[in-house]
């Protein structure tokens, strides 16, 4: 669990090279005005005294706001003092949940690919990660075409196959980590897939709990169509704990960072029944006495204001989804022109702010062959110390083409990565200003330039038209470059 990581390696590349950074998932713009105003108000409000320690399990004003909101989300009354915990970001919420649940010998189910943080947090708790691969179904297979065999690579949909989950469930299964919307794929788990998970929780036995990581729940830019079980309080998202019999078996984890474009605020939380939350309350003082009182107070003031009309939309949350939908399309057009295959969001539901782009044969040819050979192929930060296709392409793009994306291999188990499951994908963030995306679009158009040296004038003009269209889409994004 020590040594360089994908984040340290690509962080280094972003510092050493002049790149359009589409790597790490944080917005590069200010939070909404009302959130900044709430922070200023909280900072100078002497009557509330928000500059000292507050209640360890959560600032009273904030836990009351969270309980009010989740009572609506989950359809039952949440006790703010016994069923809510405030943490230093969602990462600590996950850490505390695992520490209080898992003992040596316990198994924790992960859907693969997965956010890489999960694996080592499970190991720190003494548990064993058990991987359930999601299945990528190309659109060509969905339609019964033979395009993949003909070398035409398409986008597709990631699905959960029930039998793959059932085969990994046992009496040792202590927890299942569910992340929807999903990092890195952008998948939104369907209601029927969640019902499959719920049934497997029951089959595993009374010891099995779901940790539902819902940090992207307000960013469902392509909601499932005609999907049962959706809550009007959070459009397009199903709270797993709202499923029948799952409240008592679920710790819901979330945070403010992604929703309010304020990842540095570092306020997260756990919501769940008291028998799961009480152990977290007991452990919390030995890990962190309290999250920042000022930030908690600022968030408590921001939450009700987010429900109000904002920038011509019925709420800030509607504005947020519209903003990300436009940025997704802005970047998606550039990725397709560069030769990547991406999801068709008219067919595939999507959430979060990443595109899991598929590497096509065209891009394989554009990558210099030596990038897959020594010394480039040896990289201690890569899984197994080997830079495979996804890693080599991303490193080449950063060093030579001026755009930084994240390889997919760190989001897979080492066995799957070494078997090539991650070779075809890279993760690209669109939580960036229009200027950053437009700059990346120009860099992406140059990826296969050497291979297209002989394109005719008509095709070259088409590429110019795409660049102009990308820039024009950027101009149309809500709130300008925000």
XYZ file of C-alpha atoms in Angstrom:
482
model
C 0.000 0.000 0.000
C 3.035 2.258 -0.283
C 4.866 3.662 -3.267
C 3.825 5.807 -6.221
C 0.214 5.788 -7.409
C -1.595 6.821 -10.553
C -2.419 10.110 -8.809
C 1.159 10.919 -7.848
C 2.444 9.891 -11.282
C -0.053 11.870 -13.333
C 0.103 14.740 -10.868
C 3.813 14.869 -11.624
C 3.135 14.856 -15.372
C 0.669 17.726 -14.989
C 3.361 19.775 -13.261
C 6.164 18.927 -15.688
C 4.176 19.473 -18.894
C 1.878 22.197 -20.152
C -1.354 20.222 -20.402
C -5.097 20.643 -20.565
C -5.835 18.680 -17.394
C -8.818 16.326 -17.731
C -7.438 14.012 -15.055
C -8.389 14.348 -11.402
C -12.086 14.778 -10.708
C -12.467 18.233 -9.251
C -14.153 21.274 -10.845
C -11.809 24.119 -11.727
C -14.294 26.912 -11.045
C -15.767 28.624 -7.989
C -18.682 27.172 -6.014
C -22.084 28.798 -6.659
C -22.477 32.318 -5.331
C -24.907 31.312 -2.591
C -22.420 28.757 -1.209
C -19.589 31.295 -1.120
C -21.931 33.843 0.475
C -22.963 31.252 3.075
C -19.310 30.631 3.877
C -18.625 34.341 4.310
C -21.727 34.754 6.474
C -20.765 31.790 8.651
C -17.231 33.106 9.051
C -18.301 36.508 10.377
C -21.385 35.445 12.369
C -20.189 36.005 15.927
C -23.520 34.936 17.423
C -23.111 31.378 16.114
C -19.429 31.183 17.168
C -18.479 28.761 14.342
C -14.732 29.062 14.951
C -14.473 26.555 17.815
C -15.011 22.825 18.136
C -18.513 21.633 17.470
C -20.313 18.375 18.251
C -18.017 15.519 17.202
C -20.712 13.562 15.373
C -21.772 16.634 13.416
C -22.589 20.321 13.784
C -26.201 20.486 15.079
C -27.390 22.837 12.341
C -25.961 20.623 9.603
C -27.167 17.257 10.912
C -30.677 18.705 11.224
C -30.529 19.864 7.602
C -29.234 16.478 6.446
C -31.869 14.608 8.444
C -34.597 16.779 6.930
C -33.355 16.108 3.398
C -32.804 12.382 3.798
C -36.173 11.936 5.476
C -37.592 13.115 2.162
C -35.162 11.061 0.054
C -35.736 7.811 1.943
C -39.388 8.203 2.848
C -38.925 7.907 6.596
C -38.041 10.125 9.529
C -34.289 10.362 10.165
C -33.064 11.119 13.678
C -30.423 13.859 13.261
C -28.534 12.994 16.428
C -28.468 9.200 16.147
C -28.708 8.393 12.442
C -26.371 11.000 10.919
C -22.575 11.371 11.182
C -20.545 14.216 9.673
C -17.017 13.351 8.552
C -14.001 14.940 6.875
C -15.139 14.179 3.344
C -16.741 11.039 1.941
C -13.388 9.219 2.039
C -13.366 9.374 5.834
C -17.019 8.353 5.916
C -16.095 5.242 3.944
C -13.037 4.606 6.121
C -15.030 4.797 9.356
C -17.803 2.621 7.933
C -15.338 -0.109 6.995
C -13.410 0.158 10.257
C -16.566 -0.384 12.289
C -17.909 -3.203 10.105
C -14.982 -5.295 8.914
C -12.799 -7.736 10.824
C -9.957 -9.953 9.580
C -11.413 -12.730 7.429
C -14.416 -10.688 6.306
C -15.011 -10.155 2.595
C -16.179 -6.964 0.916
C -17.707 -7.051 -2.568
C -16.508 -4.480 -5.123
C -18.026 -3.977 -8.553
C -15.190 -3.810 -11.065
C -13.995 -1.346 -12.309
C -14.054 0.560 -9.007
C -12.728 3.741 -7.435
C -9.205 2.716 -6.430
C -9.510 4.111 -2.870
C -11.860 1.271 -1.908
C -9.331 -1.545 -2.150
C -6.773 -0.292 0.345
C -9.425 0.955 2.757
C -10.834 -2.579 2.852
C -7.345 -3.964 3.469
C -6.675 -1.384 6.206
C -9.756 -2.695 7.998
C -8.421 -6.269 7.721
C -10.900 -7.328 5.057
C -10.492 -9.081 1.728
C -11.726 -7.392 -1.470
C -13.825 -9.685 -3.654
C -14.296 -8.463 -7.200
C -17.487 -8.743 -9.237
C -16.755 -7.602 -12.801
C -19.326 -5.449 -14.515
C -19.851 -6.527 -18.126
C -19.226 -4.095 -20.965
C -21.744 -4.648 -23.768
C -20.797 -2.808 -26.993
C -23.676 -1.266 -28.935
C -22.794 -3.526 -31.859
C -23.582 -6.569 -29.694
C -26.785 -5.016 -28.395
C -28.039 -4.565 -31.953
C -26.778 -7.949 -33.134
C -24.274 -6.435 -35.542
C -20.817 -7.862 -36.212
C -19.028 -4.527 -36.107
C -16.556 -5.517 -33.397
C -15.382 -8.469 -35.430
C -14.875 -6.174 -38.409
C -12.590 -3.945 -36.343
C -15.188 -1.210 -35.802
C -15.101 -0.398 -32.092
C -18.202 1.183 -30.555
C -19.290 2.591 -27.238
C -21.551 0.546 -25.026
C -23.190 -0.024 -21.658
C -21.805 -1.518 -18.443
C -24.232 -3.985 -16.859
C -24.373 -6.104 -13.715
C -24.973 -9.769 -14.490
C -26.850 -11.287 -11.515
C -25.071 -14.638 -11.654
C -21.646 -13.020 -11.321
C -22.686 -11.338 -8.072
C -24.444 -14.428 -6.720
C -21.323 -16.537 -7.297
C -19.260 -14.304 -4.984
C -21.731 -14.062 -2.099
C -21.064 -16.182 0.981
C -21.376 -16.194 4.754
C -18.064 -14.288 4.797
C -19.573 -11.353 2.880
C -19.649 -8.503 5.405
C -20.341 -5.655 3.019
C -21.043 -4.670 -0.569
C -19.810 -1.283 -1.760
C -22.198 0.247 -4.282
C -21.226 3.428 -6.112
C -23.993 4.956 -8.241
C -23.498 7.087 -10.237
C -20.300 5.171 -10.745
C -16.689 6.273 -10.848
C -14.997 5.641 -13.291
C -17.571 4.442 -15.856
C -20.382 6.950 -15.255
C -22.818 4.037 -14.952
C -26.128 4.630 -13.203
C -27.203 1.348 -11.635
C -30.754 0.533 -12.661
C -33.534 -0.101 -10.197
C -33.623 -3.757 -11.239
C -29.856 -4.092 -10.684
C -30.276 -2.614 -7.218
C -33.033 -5.128 -6.513
C -30.587 -7.894 -7.475
C -28.055 -6.470 -5.030
C -30.715 -6.242 -2.305
C -31.687 -9.877 -2.818
C -28.047 -10.945 -2.538
C -27.694 -8.941 0.674
C -30.557 -10.956 2.114
C -29.096 -14.216 0.775
C -25.687 -13.506 2.342
C -27.138 -13.447 5.843
C -27.843 -10.907 8.596
C -24.192 -9.791 8.763
C -24.174 -8.298 5.245
C -24.412 -4.497 4.875
C -24.328 -2.196 1.843
C -22.149 0.919 1.858
C -23.808 3.085 -0.767
C -21.422 5.762 -2.073
C -23.690 8.433 -3.554
C -21.387 11.438 -3.930
C -22.538 11.989 -7.538
C -26.256 11.609 -6.883
C -27.089 15.174 -7.947
C -25.175 14.757 -11.220
C -27.351 12.387 -13.254
C -26.995 14.089 -16.622
C -28.670 11.274 -18.544
C -31.408 9.815 -16.325
C -32.704 6.283 -16.939
C -35.813 6.333 -19.111
C -39.049 4.841 -17.805
C -37.298 3.638 -14.668
C -39.341 2.564 -11.667
C -38.478 3.607 -8.160
C -37.034 7.041 -8.890
C -37.475 9.704 -6.240
C -38.644 13.173 -7.202
C -36.346 14.583 -4.514
C -33.241 13.625 -6.493
C -34.001 13.285 -10.189
C -32.694 10.146 -11.873
C -31.149 8.675 -8.721
C -32.265 5.721 -6.605
C -31.180 5.813 -2.972
C -30.354 2.183 -2.213
C -31.562 2.551 1.382
C -35.042 3.394 0.052
C -35.498 -0.139 -1.320
C -37.709 -2.503 0.722
C -35.898 -3.890 3.801
C -32.656 -2.087 2.949
C -32.767 0.849 5.393
C -31.584 -1.387 8.246
C -28.817 -2.853 6.051
C -27.372 0.324 4.479
C -24.893 3.063 5.317
C -25.394 5.877 2.811
C -22.232 7.912 2.183
C -22.143 11.282 0.462
C -20.528 14.719 0.583
C -20.798 18.340 -0.489
C -17.701 18.539 -2.669
C -18.994 17.272 -6.014
C -22.442 18.841 -5.698
C -21.260 22.337 -4.808
C -17.987 22.320 -6.763
C -16.166 22.660 -3.452
C -14.033 19.551 -3.023
C -11.734 21.460 -0.660
C -14.532 21.955 1.859
C -14.093 18.295 2.856
C -17.444 17.690 4.522
C -18.977 14.251 4.110
C -21.523 12.195 6.007
C -22.997 8.798 6.782
C -26.745 8.214 7.036
C -28.136 4.980 8.432
C -29.888 3.176 11.278
C -28.525 3.829 14.738
C -27.077 0.310 15.112
C -24.750 1.056 12.167
C -24.132 4.742 12.911
C -23.515 4.455 16.679
C -20.185 2.567 16.268
C -19.034 5.334 13.905
C -19.965 7.933 16.533
C -17.873 6.042 19.065
C -14.823 5.749 16.805
C -14.930 9.264 15.370
C -13.318 11.184 18.303
C -10.219 8.992 18.035
C -9.832 9.720 14.324
C -10.941 13.349 13.990
C -12.515 15.373 16.792
C -14.748 17.198 14.334
C -14.932 18.397 10.764
C -14.477 22.152 10.310
C -17.217 23.972 12.205
C -17.162 26.953 9.836
C -17.556 24.774 6.757
C -20.316 22.705 8.376
C -22.215 25.872 9.233
C -21.700 27.200 5.704
C -23.056 23.980 4.206
C -26.044 23.995 6.539
C -26.903 27.464 5.221
C -26.266 26.468 1.603
C -28.501 23.389 1.469
C -31.907 25.120 1.642
C -30.726 27.808 -0.778
C -29.847 25.125 -3.350
C -33.543 24.210 -3.571
C -34.451 27.733 -4.670
C -34.617 28.938 -8.313
C -31.125 29.466 -9.709
C -29.867 30.975 -12.979
C -33.176 30.483 -14.773
C -33.725 26.941 -13.426
C -36.171 25.675 -10.811
C -33.274 24.813 -8.494
C -29.491 24.813 -8.334
C -29.564 21.035 -8.878
C -31.352 21.403 -12.225
C -28.829 24.061 -13.225
C -25.982 21.741 -12.232
C -27.219 18.877 -14.409
C -27.831 21.145 -17.374
C -24.330 22.563 -17.007
C -22.705 19.128 -16.874
C -24.831 17.811 -19.729
C -23.511 20.558 -21.982
C -19.913 20.032 -20.855
C -20.274 16.290 -21.436
C -21.416 16.898 -24.993
C -18.690 19.459 -25.576
C -15.971 16.992 -24.574
C -17.719 13.990 -26.119
C -17.696 15.570 -29.566
C -13.957 16.175 -29.291
C -13.271 12.617 -28.081
C -15.225 11.077 -30.960
C -13.405 13.223 -33.489
C -10.095 12.136 -31.950
C -11.006 8.498 -32.547
C -12.369 7.365 -29.170
C -15.629 5.456 -28.817
C -17.862 6.867 -26.074
C -21.304 6.163 -24.614
C -24.379 7.304 -26.528
C -26.265 9.023 -23.719
C -29.546 8.691 -25.603
C -29.128 4.943 -25.098
C -27.052 4.693 -21.930
C -27.922 6.428 -18.634
C -25.034 8.447 -17.240
C -24.001 10.311 -14.119
C -20.983 11.878 -12.453
C -18.497 13.877 -14.497
C -16.333 11.279 -16.226
C -16.443 9.738 -19.690
C -14.979 6.228 -19.811
C -13.682 6.476 -23.349
C -12.805 3.394 -25.382
C -9.530 3.191 -27.308
C -10.034 2.341 -30.985
C -7.641 0.615 -33.404
C -7.029 4.024 -34.981
C -5.586 5.311 -31.697
C -3.563 2.145 -31.133
C -1.869 2.813 -34.474
C -1.212 6.446 -33.553
C 0.607 5.489 -30.339
C 4.343 5.111 -31.079
C 5.278 1.435 -30.755
C 8.193 2.177 -28.426
C 5.715 3.450 -25.834
C 4.726 -0.175 -25.212
C 8.333 -1.321 -24.950
C 11.133 -0.793 -22.436
C 11.980 1.610 -20.904
C 8.506 3.167 -21.240
C 6.652 -0.034 -20.405
C 8.232 -0.217 -16.940
C 6.487 2.083 -14.464
C 6.342 1.391 -10.720
C 3.106 3.382 -10.376
C 1.255 1.181 -12.861
C -0.465 -2.049 -11.738
C 2.150 -4.771 -11.580
C 4.791 -2.232 -12.575
C 3.796 -2.517 -16.237
C 2.437 0.346 -18.317
C -0.079 -1.330 -20.589
C -1.918 0.274 -23.512
C -4.207 2.532 -21.474
C -1.312 3.836 -19.349
C 1.051 4.218 -22.287
C -1.533 6.176 -24.276
C -2.323 8.534 -21.389
C 1.358 9.133 -20.638
C 2.100 9.828 -24.315
C -0.872 12.196 -24.545
C 0.382 14.136 -21.520
C 4.033 14.261 -22.540
C 3.678 14.780 -26.271
C 0.157 15.989 -27.068
C -0.701 18.385 -24.242
C -3.781 16.722 -22.744
C -3.889 14.717 -19.512
C -6.349 11.879 -18.891
C -6.261 8.956 -16.441
C -5.590 5.339 -17.477
C -8.222 2.811 -16.485
C -5.956 0.043 -15.141
C -5.817 1.411 -11.540
C -9.610 0.974 -11.413
C -9.331 -2.777 -12.012
C -7.956 -5.612 -9.893
C -4.367 -6.482 -10.735
C -5.452 -9.825 -12.176
C -7.991 -8.229 -14.492
C -5.571 -5.480 -15.535
C -2.853 -8.009 -16.328
C -5.396 -9.982 -18.367
C -6.041 -6.887 -20.469
C -9.515 -5.951 -19.183
C -8.463 -2.316 -18.787
C -6.453 -1.984 -21.994
C -9.269 -0.425 -23.983
C -10.364 2.409 -21.686
C -9.259 5.745 -20.275
C -11.092 8.053 -17.856
C -11.680 11.627 -18.981
C -13.095 14.343 -16.685
C -15.449 17.019 -17.989
C -15.746 18.934 -14.701
C -13.580 21.633 -16.240
C -14.063 25.143 -17.604
C -15.000 25.502 -21.232
C -11.587 27.012 -21.919
C -9.899 23.876 -20.560
C -12.183 21.587 -22.585
C -11.711 23.627 -25.771
C -7.945 23.529 -25.304
C -8.148 19.771 -24.788
C -10.302 19.441 -27.900
C -7.621 21.037 -30.038
C -4.967 18.760 -28.525
C -7.143 15.683 -29.052
C -7.579 16.485 -32.733
C -3.820 16.122 -33.125
C -3.632 12.626 -31.613
C -3.689 10.704 -34.855
C -2.299 13.485 -37.006
C 0.640 11.418 -38.252
C -1.669 8.628 -39.343
C -3.892 11.102 -41.177
C -1.145 12.931 -42.991
C -2.718 11.988 -46.294
C -6.322 13.022 -45.610
C -7.923 14.920 -48.424
C -8.994 18.527 -48.270
C -12.657 17.660 -47.685
C -11.889 15.567 -44.591
C -9.499 18.212 -43.301
C -12.253 20.815 -43.649
C -14.600 18.554 -41.695
C -12.097 18.458 -38.816
C -11.885 22.246 -38.831
C -15.680 22.427 -38.755
C -15.722 20.132 -35.708
C -13.244 22.391 -33.901
C -15.429 25.399 -34.679
C -18.520 23.532 -33.488
C -16.817 22.547 -30.225
C -15.882 26.160 -29.561
C -19.424 27.272 -30.399
C -20.892 24.720 -27.990
C -18.609 26.082 -25.310
C -19.919 29.583 -25.881
C -23.429 28.267 -25.332
C -22.733 26.577 -21.999
C -24.738 27.998 -19.142
C -23.077 30.861 -17.329
C -20.352 31.240 -19.927
C -17.147 29.441 -18.946
C -18.584 28.220 -15.631
